[in-house]
Amino acid sequence: MAINLYKPFERLNFSKQNCFISGEKLQHSEEEIHVFPLWLLHEYELHDKPFKLLDESMSTYSHMKLPCASSINKEILEPLEEEIKTAFLSGYDAVQNLPDLKLFQWIGKMLYGILFNEIRIGIMQQKAKGEEFIFSQSLVHKFGNLHLMLQSLTKPMEFEGSNPWTIKVFKIESKQDLFNYRDEINTLTYSFAMKDFGIIACLQDNGTNAIYHKEILAKVQNSALHPAQFEEVCARFFYSNYLFNRLPEYTIMPTDEAIYIEAMPLMGMSSKPLFDAWQNKTYAQVLENFWKPWGILLFEILKDPENPLTHLLDENGLLIPAAKVDLPS
C-alpha cells in the first residue's frame, strides 16, 4: 500500500489537537514543541523578545509553539535539533557540511511553525467577526507543498532531479557574536545569522534564485563577508524571490517504499521570463531595510539611480574584502 500523506491545507485543519506533521490525534495539550528551539532561545536570550506577526500584533519567541506527537519529537525532531545545534554552535565549517535536506527540514519546520500560528490567529479573528476565513489558492498550493516536503521528516521521500529549494551558507567575519533572523512568509524566503555564518534560503524556487545570482555567488561563496555584505546578499535574494513569478508544480508519486517528488519545468506554456524586471528603486528600499543597523539611508543608496550603493563589489566588480568595509560595527 502506498505511503499516505497528511494534507492539513485541504480542510484548513490547524487544530492544536492534531500533530502538525502526522495529523494524528494528540493525547494531551502538553504535546507541543517550540517553533524556535529552546537552545537558540537560551543562547541569545530570546524567550521574551517580541515577535511581530503579519496582522501587526505581537507575540514572543517562546510563545510560538507547534502541536507535535511526543514520539515524533523524541525520535525524530530532537535528534535533528541536536545535530543542528552542534553544527551551529561550532560555526561555519560545521554548518557548511550539513546536508541540504537537514537544513531544509530545520528551516522549513520553523517557517511552517510561524505560518501555523499566523493561520490560527487569522481563523479565530474571522470567526469572531462571523466571517469565513479566506485563503488565497496560490498560497494554499505553495504552503501545502511546503508541508508535504516537510513530511520527509517522518516518511521516506526522494527528491528527483534538482531540489525544490535554494539554500546557501556564507562565512561572516564579525568581531562580535551576532544573531539575526528574517523571513518573508508569502515567498518562503528566509535568512539567519549567528556566530560566524549566515544562511539564505528560498524554500520553493527549484534553485532558480541561485542561478539568478550565480555571478555574485561565484565571487562571495568561499570568502568571509562583513555582516553588512551578508545583509546585502540577503536583500538581493529577498527581492529576487519577490520577482520570481512562477508557482512551482510537482509530480508526487507515493509508493510502498517512498514518496517520489519531481519538479515540473518552470517555463511551462509561458515564454515569460521567470523573474519580473529588476527595479533599482524598489531594490534600494529593500536594501535600506536590511542596512538599518548601519543607518544607511535610501538617498545614499540611490545617489546614482542606475548603480545603487554596494559594499559587496568594487568599481571593477570584484569582492571588497570584509576588513575594508568601513562601517560601524
C-alpha positions as a Markdown table, in Angstrom:
| # | Residue | x | y | z |
|---|---|---|---|---|
| 1 | Met | 0.0 | 0.0 | 0.0 |
| 2 | Ala | 1.3 | 3.5 | -1.0 |
| 3 | Ile | 2.5 | 5.7 | 1.9 |
| 4 | Asn | -0.2 | 8.2 | 3.0 |
| 5 | Leu | 0.4 | 11.9 | 3.2 |
| 6 | Tyr | -1.2 | 14.3 | 5.7 |
| 7 | Lys | -2.8 | 17.3 | 4.0 |
| 8 | Pro | -4.0 | 19.9 | 6.5 |
| 9 | Phe | -4.5 | 22.6 | 3.8 |
| 10 | Glu | -7.3 | 20.6 | 2.1 |
| 11 | Arg | -9.6 | 21.3 | 5.0 |
| 12 | Leu | -7.6 | 24.1 | 6.7 |
| 13 | Asn | -7.2 | 21.9 | 9.8 |
| 14 | Phe | -4.9 | 23.8 | 12.1 |
| 15 | Ser | -6.2 | 22.4 | 15.4 |
| 16 | Lys | -3.8 | 22.1 | 18.3 |
| 17 | Gln | -5.3 | 18.7 | 18.9 |
| 18 | Asn | -3.5 | 17.2 | 15.9 |
| 19 | Cys | 0.2 | 16.7 | 15.4 |
| 20 | Phe | 1.4 | 19.3 | 12.9 |
| 21 | Ile | 3.4 | 16.8 | 10.8 |
| 22 | Ser | 1.5 | 13.5 | 11.0 |
| 23 | Gly | -2.1 | 14.7 | 11.7 |
| 24 | Glu | -2.5 | 12.1 | 14.5 |
| 25 | Lys | -4.7 | 12.9 | 17.4 |
| 26 | Leu | -2.7 | 14.1 | 20.4 |
| 27 | Gln | -3.3 | 12.6 | 23.9 |
| 28 | His | -2.8 | 15.8 | 25.9 |
| 29 | Ser | -2.1 | 19.6 | 25.5 |
| 30 | Glu | 1.5 | 19.3 | 26.6 |
| 31 | Glu | 2.4 | 17.5 | 23.4 |
| 32 | Glu | 3.9 | 20.5 | 21.6 |
| 33 | Ile | 7.3 | 21.9 | 20.6 |
| 34 | His | 8.8 | 25.4 | 20.4 |
| 35 | Val | 8.9 | 26.9 | 16.8 |
| 36 | Phe | 12.2 | 28.5 | 17.8 |
| 37 | Pro | 14.3 | 25.8 | 19.5 |
| 38 | Leu | 15.0 | 26.2 | 23.2 |
| 39 | Trp | 18.7 | 26.0 | 22.8 |
| 40 | Leu | 18.5 | 29.1 | 20.5 |
| 41 | Leu | 16.3 | 30.9 | 22.9 |
| 42 | His | 18.8 | 30.3 | 25.7 |
| 43 | Glu | 21.8 | 31.1 | 23.6 |
| 44 | Tyr | 20.6 | 34.6 | 22.6 |
| 45 | Glu | 18.1 | 35.3 | 25.5 |
| 46 | Leu | 15.2 | 35.4 | 23.1 |
| 47 | His | 12.4 | 34.0 | 25.4 |
| 48 | Asp | 10.6 | 37.2 | 26.0 |
| 49 | Lys | 11.8 | 39.2 | 23.0 |
| 50 | Pro | 8.9 | 40.5 | 20.8 |
| 51 | Phe | 8.0 | 38.7 | 17.6 |
| 52 | Lys | 5.7 | 40.7 | 15.2 |
| 53 | Leu | 3.0 | 38.8 | 13.4 |
| 54 | Leu | 1.5 | 39.6 | 10.0 |
| 55 | Asp | -1.5 | 41.3 | 11.5 |
| 56 | Glu | 0.9 | 43.6 | 13.4 |
| 57 | Ser | 0.1 | 42.0 | 16.7 |
| 58 | Met | 3.0 | 41.0 | 18.9 |
| 59 | Ser | 3.9 | 37.6 | 20.3 |
| 60 | Thr | 7.2 | 36.4 | 21.8 |
| 61 | Tyr | 9.7 | 33.9 | 20.5 |
| 62 | Ser | 9.0 | 31.4 | 23.3 |
| 63 | His | 5.2 | 31.7 | 22.9 |
| 64 | Met | 5.3 | 30.4 | 19.3 |
| 65 | Lys | 4.6 | 26.7 | 19.5 |
| 66 | Leu | 3.5 | 23.7 | 17.4 |
| 67 | Pro | 1.4 | 20.7 | 18.4 |
| 68 | Cys | 3.6 | 17.6 | 18.0 |
| 69 | Ala | 3.3 | 14.0 | 19.0 |
| 70 | Ser | 5.7 | 13.1 | 21.8 |
| 71 | Ser | 7.0 | 10.1 | 19.9 |
| 72 | Ile | 7.8 | 12.1 | 16.8 |
| 73 | Asn | 9.5 | 14.8 | 18.8 |
| 74 | Lys | 11.6 | 12.3 | 20.8 |
| 75 | Glu | 12.6 | 10.0 | 17.9 |
| 76 | Ile | 12.9 | 12.5 | 15.0 |
| 77 | Leu | 12.9 | 16.2 | 15.9 |
| 78 | Glu | 15.1 | 16.1 | 19.0 |
| 79 | Pro | 17.9 | 14.2 | 17.2 |
| 80 | Leu | 17.7 | 16.7 | 14.2 |
| 81 | Glu | 17.7 | 19.6 | 16.7 |
| 82 | Glu | 20.8 | 18.2 | 18.4 |
| 83 | Glu | 22.6 | 17.8 | 15.1 |
| 84 | Ile | 21.7 | 21.3 | 14.1 |
| 85 | Lys | 22.7 | 22.8 | 17.5 |
| 86 | Thr | 26.1 | 21.1 | 17.5 |
| 87 | Ala | 26.9 | 22.4 | 14.0 |
| 88 | Phe | 25.5 | 25.9 | 14.6 |
| 89 | Leu | 27.4 | 26.4 | 17.8 |
| 90 | Ser | 30.6 | 25.1 | 16.1 |
| 91 | Gly | 30.3 | 27.6 | 13.3 |
| 92 | Tyr | 30.7 | 27.9 | 9.6 |
| 93 | Asp | 32.7 | 24.8 | 8.7 |
| 94 | Ala | 30.3 | 22.5 | 10.5 |
| 95 | Val | 27.2 | 24.2 | 9.1 |
| 96 | Gln | 28.7 | 24.1 | 5.6 |
| 97 | Asn | 28.9 | 20.3 | 5.9 |
| 98 | Leu | 25.3 | 19.8 | 6.9 |
| 99 | Pro | 23.2 | 18.1 | 4.2 |
| 100 | Asp | 20.9 | 20.5 | 2.4 |
| 101 | Leu | 17.9 | 18.3 | 3.3 |
| 102 | Lys | 18.6 | 18.7 | 7.1 |
| 103 | Leu | 18.8 | 22.4 | 6.7 |
| 104 | Phe | 15.6 | 22.4 | 4.7 |
| 105 | Gln | 13.8 | 20.4 | 7.3 |
| 106 | Trp | 15.0 | 22.7 | 10.2 |
| 107 | Ile | 14.3 | 25.9 | 8.4 |
| 108 | Gly | 11.0 | 24.6 | 6.9 |
| 109 | Lys | 9.8 | 23.5 | 10.4 |
| 110 | Met | 10.5 | 27.0 | 11.7 |
| 111 | Leu | 8.7 | 28.7 | 8.8 |
| 112 | Tyr | 5.8 | 26.3 | 8.9 |
| 113 | Gly | 5.5 | 26.9 | 12.7 |
| 114 | Ile | 5.2 | 30.6 | 12.2 |
| 115 | Leu | 2.7 | 30.0 | 9.4 |
| 116 | Phe | 0.7 | 27.6 | 11.6 |
| 117 | Asn | 0.4 | 30.3 | 14.3 |
| 118 | Glu | -0.5 | 33.0 | 11.8 |
| 119 | Ile | -3.2 | 30.9 | 10.2 |
| 120 | Arg | -4.8 | 30.0 | 13.6 |
| 121 | Ile | -4.9 | 33.7 | 14.5 |
| 122 | Gly | -6.5 | 34.6 | 11.2 |
| 123 | Ile | -9.1 | 31.9 | 11.5 |
| 124 | Met | -10.0 | 33.0 | 15.1 |
| 125 | Gln | -10.2 | 36.7 | 14.1 |
| 126 | Gln | -12.6 | 35.9 | 11.2 |
| 127 | Lys | -14.6 | 33.6 | 13.3 |
| 128 | Ala | -15.1 | 36.3 | 15.9 |
| 129 | Lys | -16.5 | 38.6 | 13.2 |
| 130 | Gly | -18.8 | 35.8 | 12.0 |
| 131 | Glu | -16.9 | 35.6 | 8.7 |
| 132 | Glu | -15.3 | 32.8 | 6.8 |
| 133 | Phe | -11.5 | 32.6 | 6.6 |
| 134 | Ile | -10.5 | 33.2 | 3.0 |
| 135 | Phe | -7.1 | 31.8 | 1.9 |
| 136 | Ser | -5.6 | 32.5 | -1.5 |
| 137 | Gln | -5.5 | 29.3 | -3.6 |
| 138 | Ser | -2.0 | 30.1 | -4.7 |
| 139 | Leu | -0.8 | 30.3 | -1.1 |
| 140 | Val | -2.7 | 27.1 | -0.2 |
| 141 | His | -0.8 | 25.4 | -3.1 |
| 142 | Lys | 2.6 | 26.8 | -2.1 |
| 143 | Phe | 2.2 | 26.2 | 1.7 |
| 144 | Gly | 0.7 | 22.8 | 1.1 |
| 145 | Asn | 3.7 | 21.8 | -0.9 |
| 146 | Leu | 6.0 | 23.0 | 1.9 |
| 147 | His | 4.1 | 20.9 | 4.4 |
| 148 | Leu | 4.2 | 17.9 | 2.0 |
| 149 | Met | 8.0 | 18.2 | 1.7 |
| 150 | Leu | 8.4 | 18.6 | 5.4 |
| 151 | Gln | 6.9 | 15.1 | 5.8 |
| 152 | Ser | 10.4 | 13.9 | 4.7 |
| 153 | Leu | 11.0 | 14.2 | 8.4 |
| 154 | Thr | 8.7 | 11.2 | 9.1 |
| 155 | Lys | 8.4 | 9.4 | 5.8 |
| 156 | Pro | 10.9 | 8.1 | 3.2 |
| 157 | Met | 11.0 | 10.8 | 0.5 |
| 158 | Glu | 13.1 | 11.1 | -2.7 |
| 159 | Phe | 13.6 | 14.4 | -4.5 |
| 160 | Glu | 14.3 | 13.6 | -8.1 |
| 161 | Gly | 16.2 | 15.9 | -10.3 |
| 162 | Ser | 17.0 | 19.3 | -8.7 |
| 163 | Asn | 16.0 | 20.1 | -5.2 |
| 164 | Pro | 12.8 | 22.3 | -4.8 |
| 165 | Trp | 14.8 | 24.9 | -2.8 |
| 166 | Thr | 17.8 | 27.2 | -2.8 |
| 167 | Ile | 19.9 | 27.1 | 0.4 |
| 168 | Lys | 23.2 | 28.9 | 0.7 |
| 169 | Val | 25.6 | 29.1 | 3.6 |
| 170 | Phe | 28.1 | 32.1 | 3.9 |
| 171 | Lys | 31.0 | 32.7 | 6.2 |
| 172 | Ile | 30.8 | 36.0 | 8.1 |
| 173 | Glu | 33.7 | 37.9 | 9.7 |
| 174 | Ser | 32.4 | 39.8 | 12.7 |
| 175 | Lys | 34.1 | 41.0 | 15.9 |
| 176 | Gln | 31.0 | 40.0 | 18.0 |
| 177 | Asp | 28.7 | 37.1 | 18.1 |
| 178 | Leu | 25.7 | 38.2 | 16.0 |
| 179 | Phe | 22.2 | 36.9 | 15.8 |
| 180 | Asn | 19.8 | 37.9 | 13.0 |
| 181 | Tyr | 16.7 | 36.3 | 11.8 |
| 182 | Arg | 14.3 | 37.4 | 9.0 |
| 183 | Asp | 11.6 | 35.7 | 6.9 |
| 184 | Glu | 9.1 | 36.6 | 4.3 |
| 185 | Ile | 6.3 | 34.0 | 4.6 |
| 186 | Asn | 4.5 | 34.7 | 1.3 |
| 187 | Thr | 7.6 | 34.0 | -0.7 |
| 188 | Leu | 9.0 | 31.4 | 1.7 |
| 189 | Thr | 12.3 | 33.4 | 1.9 |
| 190 | Tyr | 14.5 | 33.1 | 5.0 |
| 191 | Ser | 17.8 | 34.4 | 6.4 |
| 192 | Phe | 19.6 | 33.5 | 9.6 |
| 193 | Ala | 22.9 | 34.5 | 11.0 |
| 194 | Met | 24.8 | 33.7 | 14.2 |
| 195 | Lys | 28.4 | 33.1 | 15.3 |
| 196 | Asp | 30.5 | 33.3 | 12.0 |
| 197 | Phe | 28.0 | 32.1 | 9.4 |
| 198 | Gly | 24.8 | 33.1 | 7.7 |
| 199 | Ile | 22.1 | 31.2 | 5.8 |
| 200 | Ile | 19.9 | 32.3 | 3.0 |
| 201 | Ala | 17.0 | 30.0 | 1.9 |
| 202 | Cys | 14.3 | 30.2 | -0.8 |
| 203 | Leu | 12.2 | 27.2 | 0.0 |
| 204 | Gln | 10.2 | 26.8 | -3.2 |
| 205 | Asp | 12.0 | 28.2 | -6.2 |
| 206 | Asn | 13.6 | 25.0 | -7.6 |
| 207 | Gly | 17.0 | 26.5 | -7.3 |
| 208 | Thr | 16.3 | 29.4 | -9.7 |
| 209 | Asn | 17.5 | 32.2 | -7.3 |
| 210 | Ala | 20.9 | 30.6 | -7.1 |
| 211 | Ile | 21.1 | 30.7 | -10.9 |
| 212 | Tyr | 19.8 | 34.3 | -11.0 |
| 213 | His | 22.6 | 35.3 | -8.6 |
| 214 | Lys | 25.3 | 32.9 | -9.9 |
| 215 | Glu | 27.8 | 35.7 | -10.7 |
| 216 | Ile | 27.5 | 37.2 | -7.2 |
| 217 | Leu | 27.7 | 33.7 | -5.6 |
| 218 | Ala | 30.8 | 32.8 | -7.6 |
| 219 | Lys | 32.5 | 35.9 | -6.1 |
| 220 | Val | 31.4 | 35.6 | -2.5 |
| 221 | Gln | 30.7 | 31.9 | -1.8 |
| 222 | Asn | 34.2 | 31.0 | -0.4 |
| 223 | Ser | 35.1 | 34.3 | 1.2 |
| 224 | Ala | 34.3 | 35.8 | 4.6 |
| 225 | Leu | 31.8 | 38.6 | 4.4 |
| 226 | His | 31.3 | 41.7 | 6.6 |
| 227 | Pro | 27.9 | 41.5 | 8.2 |
| 228 | Ala | 26.7 | 44.4 | 6.0 |
| 229 | Gln | 27.9 | 42.4 | 2.9 |
| 230 | Phe | 25.9 | 39.4 | 4.0 |
| 231 | Glu | 22.8 | 41.6 | 4.5 |
| 232 | Glu | 23.3 | 43.0 | 1.0 |
| 233 | Val | 23.3 | 39.4 | -0.4 |
| 234 | Cys | 20.2 | 38.8 | 1.7 |
| 235 | Ala | 18.5 | 41.9 | 0.2 |
| 236 | Arg | 19.3 | 40.7 | -3.3 |
| 237 | Phe | 17.8 | 37.2 | -2.7 |
| 238 | Phe | 14.7 | 38.5 | -0.9 |
| 239 | Tyr | 14.0 | 40.9 | -3.7 |
| 240 | Ser | 14.6 | 38.4 | -6.5 |
| 241 | Asn | 12.4 | 35.8 | -4.9 |
| 242 | Tyr | 9.7 | 38.5 | -4.8 |
| 243 | Leu | 10.2 | 39.0 | -8.5 |
| 244 | Phe | 10.0 | 35.2 | -9.1 |
| 245 | Asn | 6.7 | 34.8 | -10.9 |
| 246 | Arg | 6.1 | 31.1 | -11.2 |
| 247 | Leu | 4.1 | 28.9 | -8.9 |
| 248 | Pro | 6.1 | 25.6 | -9.0 |
| 249 | Glu | 4.3 | 22.4 | -9.6 |
| 250 | Tyr | 5.5 | 19.0 | -8.6 |
| 251 | Thr | 4.8 | 15.4 | -9.7 |
| 252 | Ile | 4.1 | 13.5 | -6.5 |
| 253 | Met | 4.2 | 9.7 | -6.6 |
| 254 | Pro | 3.6 | 7.8 | -3.3 |
| 255 | Thr | 4.7 | 4.1 | -3.5 |
| 256 | Asp | 5.1 | 1.3 | -0.9 |
| 257 | Glu | 8.8 | 2.2 | -0.4 |
| 258 | Ala | 8.9 | 6.0 | -0.7 |
| 259 | Ile | 7.3 | 9.2 | -1.9 |
| 260 | Tyr | 8.9 | 10.5 | -5.0 |
| 261 | Ile | 8.8 | 14.2 | -5.8 |
| 262 | Glu | 9.9 | 15.7 | -9.0 |
| 263 | Ala | 9.8 | 19.4 | -10.0 |
| 264 | Met | 7.9 | 20.1 | -13.2 |
| 265 | Pro | 9.6 | 22.5 | -15.7 |
| 266 | Leu | 9.0 | 26.1 | -14.6 |
| 267 | Met | 8.7 | 27.6 | -18.1 |
| 268 | Gly | 5.5 | 25.5 | -18.8 |
| 269 | Met | 3.5 | 27.0 | -21.6 |
| 270 | Ser | 4.7 | 30.6 | -20.9 |
| 271 | Ser | 7.5 | 32.3 | -22.7 |
| 272 | Lys | 7.6 | 35.0 | -20.0 |
| 273 | Pro | 10.9 | 35.2 | -18.1 |
| 274 | Leu | 10.9 | 33.5 | -14.7 |
| 275 | Phe | 11.6 | 36.8 | -12.9 |
| 276 | Asp | 9.9 | 40.2 | -13.4 |
| 277 | Ala | 12.1 | 43.1 | -14.3 |
| 278 | Trp | 14.5 | 44.3 | -11.6 |
| 279 | Gln | 13.7 | 47.9 | -10.4 |
| 280 | Asn | 16.6 | 49.6 | -8.7 |
| 281 | Lys | 14.4 | 51.9 | -6.7 |
| 282 | Thr | 12.4 | 49.0 | -5.2 |
| 283 | Tyr | 15.6 | 47.0 | -4.6 |
| 284 | Ala | 17.1 | 50.1 | -2.8 |
| 285 | Gln | 14.1 | 50.2 | -0.5 |
| 286 | Val | 14.6 | 46.6 | 0.4 |
| 287 | Leu | 18.3 | 47.2 | 0.9 |
| 288 | Glu | 17.7 | 50.2 | 3.2 |
| 289 | Asn | 15.7 | 47.9 | 5.5 |
| 290 | Phe | 18.5 | 45.3 | 5.6 |
| 291 | Trp | 21.1 | 48.0 | 6.3 |
| 292 | Lys | 19.2 | 49.6 | 9.2 |
| 293 | Pro | 21.9 | 48.6 | 11.8 |
| 294 | Trp | 24.3 | 50.8 | 10.0 |
| 295 | Gly | 22.0 | 53.7 | 9.4 |
| 296 | Ile | 22.4 | 53.8 | 5.6 |
| 297 | Leu | 19.5 | 55.7 | 4.1 |
| 298 | Leu | 17.7 | 55.4 | 0.8 |
| 299 | Phe | 19.0 | 58.7 | -0.6 |
| 300 | Glu | 22.6 | 57.4 | 0.0 |
| 301 | Ile | 21.9 | 54.1 | -1.7 |
| 302 | Leu | 20.3 | 55.8 | -4.7 |
| 303 | Lys | 22.8 | 58.7 | -5.2 |
| 304 | Asp | 23.4 | 57.1 | -8.6 |
| 305 | Pro | 20.0 | 55.6 | -9.5 |
| 306 | Glu | 21.5 | 53.4 | -12.2 |
| 307 | Asn | 24.0 | 51.9 | -9.8 |
| 308 | Pro | 22.7 | 51.5 | -6.2 |
| 309 | Leu | 25.3 | 51.7 | -3.5 |
| 310 | Thr | 27.1 | 48.4 | -2.8 |
| 311 | His | 29.5 | 47.4 | -0.1 |
| 312 | Leu | 29.9 | 44.0 | -1.8 |
| 313 | Leu | 31.7 | 44.8 | -5.0 |
| 314 | Asp | 34.2 | 47.4 | -6.0 |
| 315 | Glu | 34.2 | 49.5 | -9.2 |
| 316 | Asn | 35.8 | 46.6 | -11.1 |
| 317 | Gly | 33.1 | 44.2 | -10.0 |
| 318 | Leu | 35.5 | 42.4 | -7.5 |
| 319 | Leu | 34.6 | 41.4 | -4.0 |
| 320 | Ile | 35.6 | 44.0 | -1.4 |
| 321 | Pro | 37.5 | 42.3 | 1.4 |
| 322 | Ala | 35.5 | 42.3 | 4.7 |
| 323 | Ala | 38.2 | 44.1 | 6.5 |
| 324 | Lys | 38.0 | 47.0 | 4.0 |
| 325 | Val | 34.3 | 47.6 | 4.6 |
| 326 | Asp | 34.3 | 50.8 | 6.6 |
| 327 | Leu | 31.1 | 50.8 | 8.6 |
| 328 | Pro | 30.3 | 50.9 | 12.3 |
| 329 | Ser | 30.3 | 47.5 | 14.0 |
